[in-house]
CSV table of C-alpha atoms in Angstrom, one decimal:
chain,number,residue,atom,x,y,z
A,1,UNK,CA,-29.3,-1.5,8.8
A,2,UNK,CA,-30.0,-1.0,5.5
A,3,UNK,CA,-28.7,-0.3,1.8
A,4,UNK,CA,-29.0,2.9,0.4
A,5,UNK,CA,-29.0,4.3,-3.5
A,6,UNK,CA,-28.0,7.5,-4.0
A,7,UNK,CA,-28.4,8.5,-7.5
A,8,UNK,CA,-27.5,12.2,-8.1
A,9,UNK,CA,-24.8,13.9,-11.0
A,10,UNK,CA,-23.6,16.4,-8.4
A,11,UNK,CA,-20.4,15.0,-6.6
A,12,UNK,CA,-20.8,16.5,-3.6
A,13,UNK,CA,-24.3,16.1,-3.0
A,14,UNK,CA,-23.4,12.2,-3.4
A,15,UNK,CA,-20.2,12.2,-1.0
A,16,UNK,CA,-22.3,14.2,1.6
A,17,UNK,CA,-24.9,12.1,1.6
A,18,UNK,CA,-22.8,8.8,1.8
A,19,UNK,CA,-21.0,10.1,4.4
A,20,UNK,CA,-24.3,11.0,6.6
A,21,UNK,CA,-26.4,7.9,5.8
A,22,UNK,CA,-23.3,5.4,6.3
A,23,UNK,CA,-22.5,7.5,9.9
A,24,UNK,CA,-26.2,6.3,10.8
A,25,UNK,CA,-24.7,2.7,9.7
A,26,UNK,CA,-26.5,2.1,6.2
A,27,UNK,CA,-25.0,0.4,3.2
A,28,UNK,CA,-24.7,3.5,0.9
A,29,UNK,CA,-24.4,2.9,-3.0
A,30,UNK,CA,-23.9,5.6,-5.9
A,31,UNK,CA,-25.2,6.4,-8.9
A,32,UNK,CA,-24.9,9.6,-11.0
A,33,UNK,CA,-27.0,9.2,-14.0
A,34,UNK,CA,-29.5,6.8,-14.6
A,35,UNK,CA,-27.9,4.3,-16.5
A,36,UNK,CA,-25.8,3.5,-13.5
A,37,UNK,CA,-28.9,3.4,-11.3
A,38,UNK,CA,-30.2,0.9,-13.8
A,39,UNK,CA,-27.0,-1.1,-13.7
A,40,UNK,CA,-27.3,-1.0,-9.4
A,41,UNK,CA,-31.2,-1.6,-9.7
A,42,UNK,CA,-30.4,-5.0,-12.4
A,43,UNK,CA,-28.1,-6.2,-9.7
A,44,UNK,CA,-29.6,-5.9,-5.9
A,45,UNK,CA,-32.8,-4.0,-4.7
A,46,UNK,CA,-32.0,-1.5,-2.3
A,47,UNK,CA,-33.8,-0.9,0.5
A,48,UNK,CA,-34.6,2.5,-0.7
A,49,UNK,CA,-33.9,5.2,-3.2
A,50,UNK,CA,-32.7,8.9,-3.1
A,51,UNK,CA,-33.4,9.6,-6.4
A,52,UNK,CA,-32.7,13.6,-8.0
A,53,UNK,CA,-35.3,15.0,-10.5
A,54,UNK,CA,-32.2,16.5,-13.0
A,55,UNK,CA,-30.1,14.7,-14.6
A,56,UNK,CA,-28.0,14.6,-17.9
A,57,UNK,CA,-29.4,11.4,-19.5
A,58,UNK,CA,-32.6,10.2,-18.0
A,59,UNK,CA,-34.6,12.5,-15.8
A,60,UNK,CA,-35.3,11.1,-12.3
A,61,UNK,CA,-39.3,11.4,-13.1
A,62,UNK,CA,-38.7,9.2,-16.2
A,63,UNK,CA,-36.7,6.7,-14.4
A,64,UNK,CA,-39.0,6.3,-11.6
A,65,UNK,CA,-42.1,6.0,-14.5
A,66,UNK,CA,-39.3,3.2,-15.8
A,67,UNK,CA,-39.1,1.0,-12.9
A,68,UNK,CA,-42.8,1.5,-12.2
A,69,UNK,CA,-43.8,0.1,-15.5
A,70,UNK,CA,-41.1,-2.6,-16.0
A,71,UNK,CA,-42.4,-4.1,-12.0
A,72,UNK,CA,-39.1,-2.8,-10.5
A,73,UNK,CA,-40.7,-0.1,-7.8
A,74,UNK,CA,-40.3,-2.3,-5.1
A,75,UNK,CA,-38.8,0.2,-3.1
A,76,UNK,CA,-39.3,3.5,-1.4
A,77,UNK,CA,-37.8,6.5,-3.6
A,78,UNK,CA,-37.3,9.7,-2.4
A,79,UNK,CA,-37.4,12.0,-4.6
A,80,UNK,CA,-35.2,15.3,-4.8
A,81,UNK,CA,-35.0,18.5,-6.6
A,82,UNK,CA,-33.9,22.2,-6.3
A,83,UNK,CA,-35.8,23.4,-9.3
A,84,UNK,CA,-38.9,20.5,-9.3
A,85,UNK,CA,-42.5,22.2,-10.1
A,86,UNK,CA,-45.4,21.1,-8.0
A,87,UNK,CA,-47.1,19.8,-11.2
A,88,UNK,CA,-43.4,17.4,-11.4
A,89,UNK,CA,-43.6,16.5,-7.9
A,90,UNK,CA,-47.6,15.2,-8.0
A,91,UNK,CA,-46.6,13.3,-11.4
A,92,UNK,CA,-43.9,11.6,-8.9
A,93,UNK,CA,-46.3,10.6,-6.2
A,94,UNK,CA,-48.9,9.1,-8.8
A,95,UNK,CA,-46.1,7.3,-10.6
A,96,UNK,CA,-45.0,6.0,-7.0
A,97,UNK,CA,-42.4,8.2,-5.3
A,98,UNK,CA,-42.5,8.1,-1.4
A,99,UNK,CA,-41.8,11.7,-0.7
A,100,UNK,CA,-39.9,14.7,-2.0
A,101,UNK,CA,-37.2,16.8,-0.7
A,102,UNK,CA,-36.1,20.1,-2.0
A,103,UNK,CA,-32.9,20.9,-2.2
A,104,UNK,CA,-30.4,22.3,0.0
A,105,UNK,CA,-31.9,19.4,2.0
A,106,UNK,CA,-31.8,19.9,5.6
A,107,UNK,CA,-30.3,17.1,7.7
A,108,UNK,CA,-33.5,16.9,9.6
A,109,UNK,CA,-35.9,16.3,6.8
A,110,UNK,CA,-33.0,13.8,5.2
A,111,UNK,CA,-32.7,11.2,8.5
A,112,UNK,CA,-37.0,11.9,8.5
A,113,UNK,CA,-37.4,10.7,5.5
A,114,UNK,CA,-35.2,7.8,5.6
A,115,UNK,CA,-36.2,6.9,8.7
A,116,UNK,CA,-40.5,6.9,7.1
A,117,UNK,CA,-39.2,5.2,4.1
A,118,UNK,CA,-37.5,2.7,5.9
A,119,UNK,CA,-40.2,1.8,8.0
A,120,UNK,CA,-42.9,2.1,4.9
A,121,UNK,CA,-45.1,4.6,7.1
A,122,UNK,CA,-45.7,7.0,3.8
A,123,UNK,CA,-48.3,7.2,2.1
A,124,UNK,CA,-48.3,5.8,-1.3
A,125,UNK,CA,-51.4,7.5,-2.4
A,126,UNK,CA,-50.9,11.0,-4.7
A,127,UNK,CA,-51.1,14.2,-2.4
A,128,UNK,CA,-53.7,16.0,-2.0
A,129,UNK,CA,-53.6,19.9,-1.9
A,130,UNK,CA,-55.6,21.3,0.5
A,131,UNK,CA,-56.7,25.3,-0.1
A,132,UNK,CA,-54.8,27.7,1.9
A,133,UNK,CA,-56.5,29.2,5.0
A,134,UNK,CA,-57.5,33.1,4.4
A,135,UNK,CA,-57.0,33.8,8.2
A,136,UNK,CA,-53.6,33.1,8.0
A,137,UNK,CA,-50.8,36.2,7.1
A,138,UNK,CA,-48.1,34.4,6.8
A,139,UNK,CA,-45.6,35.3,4.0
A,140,UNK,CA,-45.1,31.3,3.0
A,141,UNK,CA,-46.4,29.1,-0.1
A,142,UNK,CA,-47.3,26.1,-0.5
A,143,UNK,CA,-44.2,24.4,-1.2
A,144,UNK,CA,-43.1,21.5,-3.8
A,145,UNK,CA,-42.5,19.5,-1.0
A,146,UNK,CA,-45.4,20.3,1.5
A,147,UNK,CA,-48.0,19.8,-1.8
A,148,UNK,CA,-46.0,16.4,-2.5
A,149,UNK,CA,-46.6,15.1,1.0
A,150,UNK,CA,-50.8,16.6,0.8
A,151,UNK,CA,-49.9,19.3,3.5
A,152,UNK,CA,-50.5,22.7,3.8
A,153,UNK,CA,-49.4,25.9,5.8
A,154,UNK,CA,-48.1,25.1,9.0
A,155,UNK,CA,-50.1,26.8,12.0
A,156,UNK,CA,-48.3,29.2,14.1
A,157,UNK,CA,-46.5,28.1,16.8
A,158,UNK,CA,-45.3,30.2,19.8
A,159,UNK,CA,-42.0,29.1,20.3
A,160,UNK,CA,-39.1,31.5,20.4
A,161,UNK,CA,-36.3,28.6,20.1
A,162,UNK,CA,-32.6,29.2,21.2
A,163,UNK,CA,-31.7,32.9,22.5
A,164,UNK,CA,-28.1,34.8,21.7
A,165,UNK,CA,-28.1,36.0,25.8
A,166,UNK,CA,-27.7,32.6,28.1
A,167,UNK,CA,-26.8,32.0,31.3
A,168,UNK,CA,-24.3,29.0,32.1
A,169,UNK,CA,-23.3,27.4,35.3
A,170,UNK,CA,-19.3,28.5,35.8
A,171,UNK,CA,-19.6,25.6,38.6
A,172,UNK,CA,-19.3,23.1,36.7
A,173,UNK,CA,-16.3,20.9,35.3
A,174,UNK,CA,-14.5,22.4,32.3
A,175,UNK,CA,-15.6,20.0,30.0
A,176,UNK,CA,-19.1,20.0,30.7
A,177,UNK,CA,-19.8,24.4,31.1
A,178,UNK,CA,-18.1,24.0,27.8
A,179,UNK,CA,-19.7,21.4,26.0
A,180,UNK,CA,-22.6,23.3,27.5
A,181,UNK,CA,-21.8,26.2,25.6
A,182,UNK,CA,-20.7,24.4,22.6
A,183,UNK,CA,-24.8,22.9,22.2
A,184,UNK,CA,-26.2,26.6,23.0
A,185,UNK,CA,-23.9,28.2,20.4
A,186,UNK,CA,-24.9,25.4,18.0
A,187,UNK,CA,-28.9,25.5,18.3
A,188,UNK,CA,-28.7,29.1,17.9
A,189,UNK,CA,-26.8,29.2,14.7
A,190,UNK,CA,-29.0,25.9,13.5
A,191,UNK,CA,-32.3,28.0,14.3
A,192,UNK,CA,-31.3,31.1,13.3
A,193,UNK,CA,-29.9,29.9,9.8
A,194,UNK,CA,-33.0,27.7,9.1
A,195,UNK,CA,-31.3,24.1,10.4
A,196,UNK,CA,-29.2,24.4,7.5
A,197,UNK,CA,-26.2,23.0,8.1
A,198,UNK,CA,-24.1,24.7,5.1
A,199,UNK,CA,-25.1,28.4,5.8
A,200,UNK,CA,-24.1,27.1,9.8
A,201,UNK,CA,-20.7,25.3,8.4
A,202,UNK,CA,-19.8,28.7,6.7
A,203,UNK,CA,-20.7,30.7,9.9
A,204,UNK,CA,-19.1,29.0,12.5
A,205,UNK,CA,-15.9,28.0,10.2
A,206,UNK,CA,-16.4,24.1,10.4
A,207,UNK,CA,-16.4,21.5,7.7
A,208,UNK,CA,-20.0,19.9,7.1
A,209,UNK,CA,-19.1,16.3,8.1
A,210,UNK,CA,-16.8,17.6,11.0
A,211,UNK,CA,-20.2,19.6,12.1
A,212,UNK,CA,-22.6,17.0,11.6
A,213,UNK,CA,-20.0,15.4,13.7
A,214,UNK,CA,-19.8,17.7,16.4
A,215,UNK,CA,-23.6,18.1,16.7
A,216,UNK,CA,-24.4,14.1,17.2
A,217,UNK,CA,-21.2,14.4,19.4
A,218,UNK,CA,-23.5,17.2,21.7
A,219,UNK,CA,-26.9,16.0,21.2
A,220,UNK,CA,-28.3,18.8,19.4
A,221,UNK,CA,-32.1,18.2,18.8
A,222,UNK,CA,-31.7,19.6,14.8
A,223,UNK,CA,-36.0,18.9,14.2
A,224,UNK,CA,-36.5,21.2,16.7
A,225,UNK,CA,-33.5,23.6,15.0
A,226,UNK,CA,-35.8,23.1,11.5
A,227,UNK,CA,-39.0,23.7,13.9
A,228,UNK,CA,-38.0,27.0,15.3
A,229,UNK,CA,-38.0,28.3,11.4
A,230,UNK,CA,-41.6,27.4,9.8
């Protein structure tokens, strides 16, 4: 598998991320401000970068133009922000970033874009941003993200995703009519909250890791959880 940098000055936003990426069996280092990314980047060359816009010393944008001109982009970096403009988040991709994720990061666009930035299918190329279609009425923009990775509206997609009223089958073991339950109650939550997994950890009562957990443990499908919401 492969090693990870995670360079962020939140705590938690580090831990959480550690403890998702090393569950999918990466090598996770930390950083939280750029001159201990510097200090990682002098010593090894991760396999890829999570890299956050804001920081106290050295912006993320200004670290990444950094490495870029000192021949040390020789790795994917993601880039991530809560507060990014799109005008930061092109800058990024012409510098060399590999993608963008807005924060709260949903742990379906996180293990997608490890997963393309692994396996160097991004583009490297700046984005594009197409016009948006007239026809559509949607009440969405153009995200930071979606302009970062050239894309535009998505198109509508008739697909109702989990329902509150189910029917089970009560002929089955314990174990399974309730793990059955368990995924159903889960998919629901994950669509109805957007697939993110904080608002569904505060819903359902559950500690982010032990849900994260819990969902793996059930096989919960959470890109179709973030597909039932766009």
């Amino acid at each position: 598998m492969a090693t990870i940098l995670v360079v962020d000055d939140e705590l938690g936003i580090r831990d959480l991320l550690s403890e998702i990426l090393n569950d999918e069996g990466h090598t996770v280092e930390v950083a939280e401000n750029a001159a201990q990314a510097r200090a990682v980047r002098s010593m090894m060359r991760p396999d890829l970068v999570l890299l956050d816009i804001w920081m106290p010393d050295t912006d993320g944008v200004s670290l990444l133009k950094e490495w870029a001109s000192n021949g040390l982009l020789s790795m994917p970096v993601i880039m991530m922000s809560g507060h990014a403009t799109i005008d930061t988040a092109v800058e990024a991709t012409r510098i060399g970033a590999a993608a963008f994720l807005e924060k709260p990061i949903t742990l379906a666009k996180l293990l997608k874009a490890v997963d393309q930035g692994l396996n160097k299918t991004l583009l490297k190329a700046g984005p594009t941003i197409s016009p948006l279609k007239n026809t559509l009425n949607f009440a969405e923009e153009l995200t930071v993200e979606s302009a970062m990775t050239g894309g535009t509206l998505p198109e509508m997609v008739l697909d109702i995703g989990p329902q509150s009223l189910q029917s089970f089958n009560l002929e089955a073991p314990l174990r399974e009519a309730r793990d059955e339950f368990e995924k159903a109650y889960f998919e629901f939550h994950l669509a109805k909250e957007s697939g993110s997994m904080t608002r569904v950890a505060e819903k359902t009562g559950l500690e982010r890791t032990h849900l994260y957990r819990k969902l793996k443990q059930l096989g919960v499908d959470l890109a179709r959880s973030k597909r039932n919401t766009l």
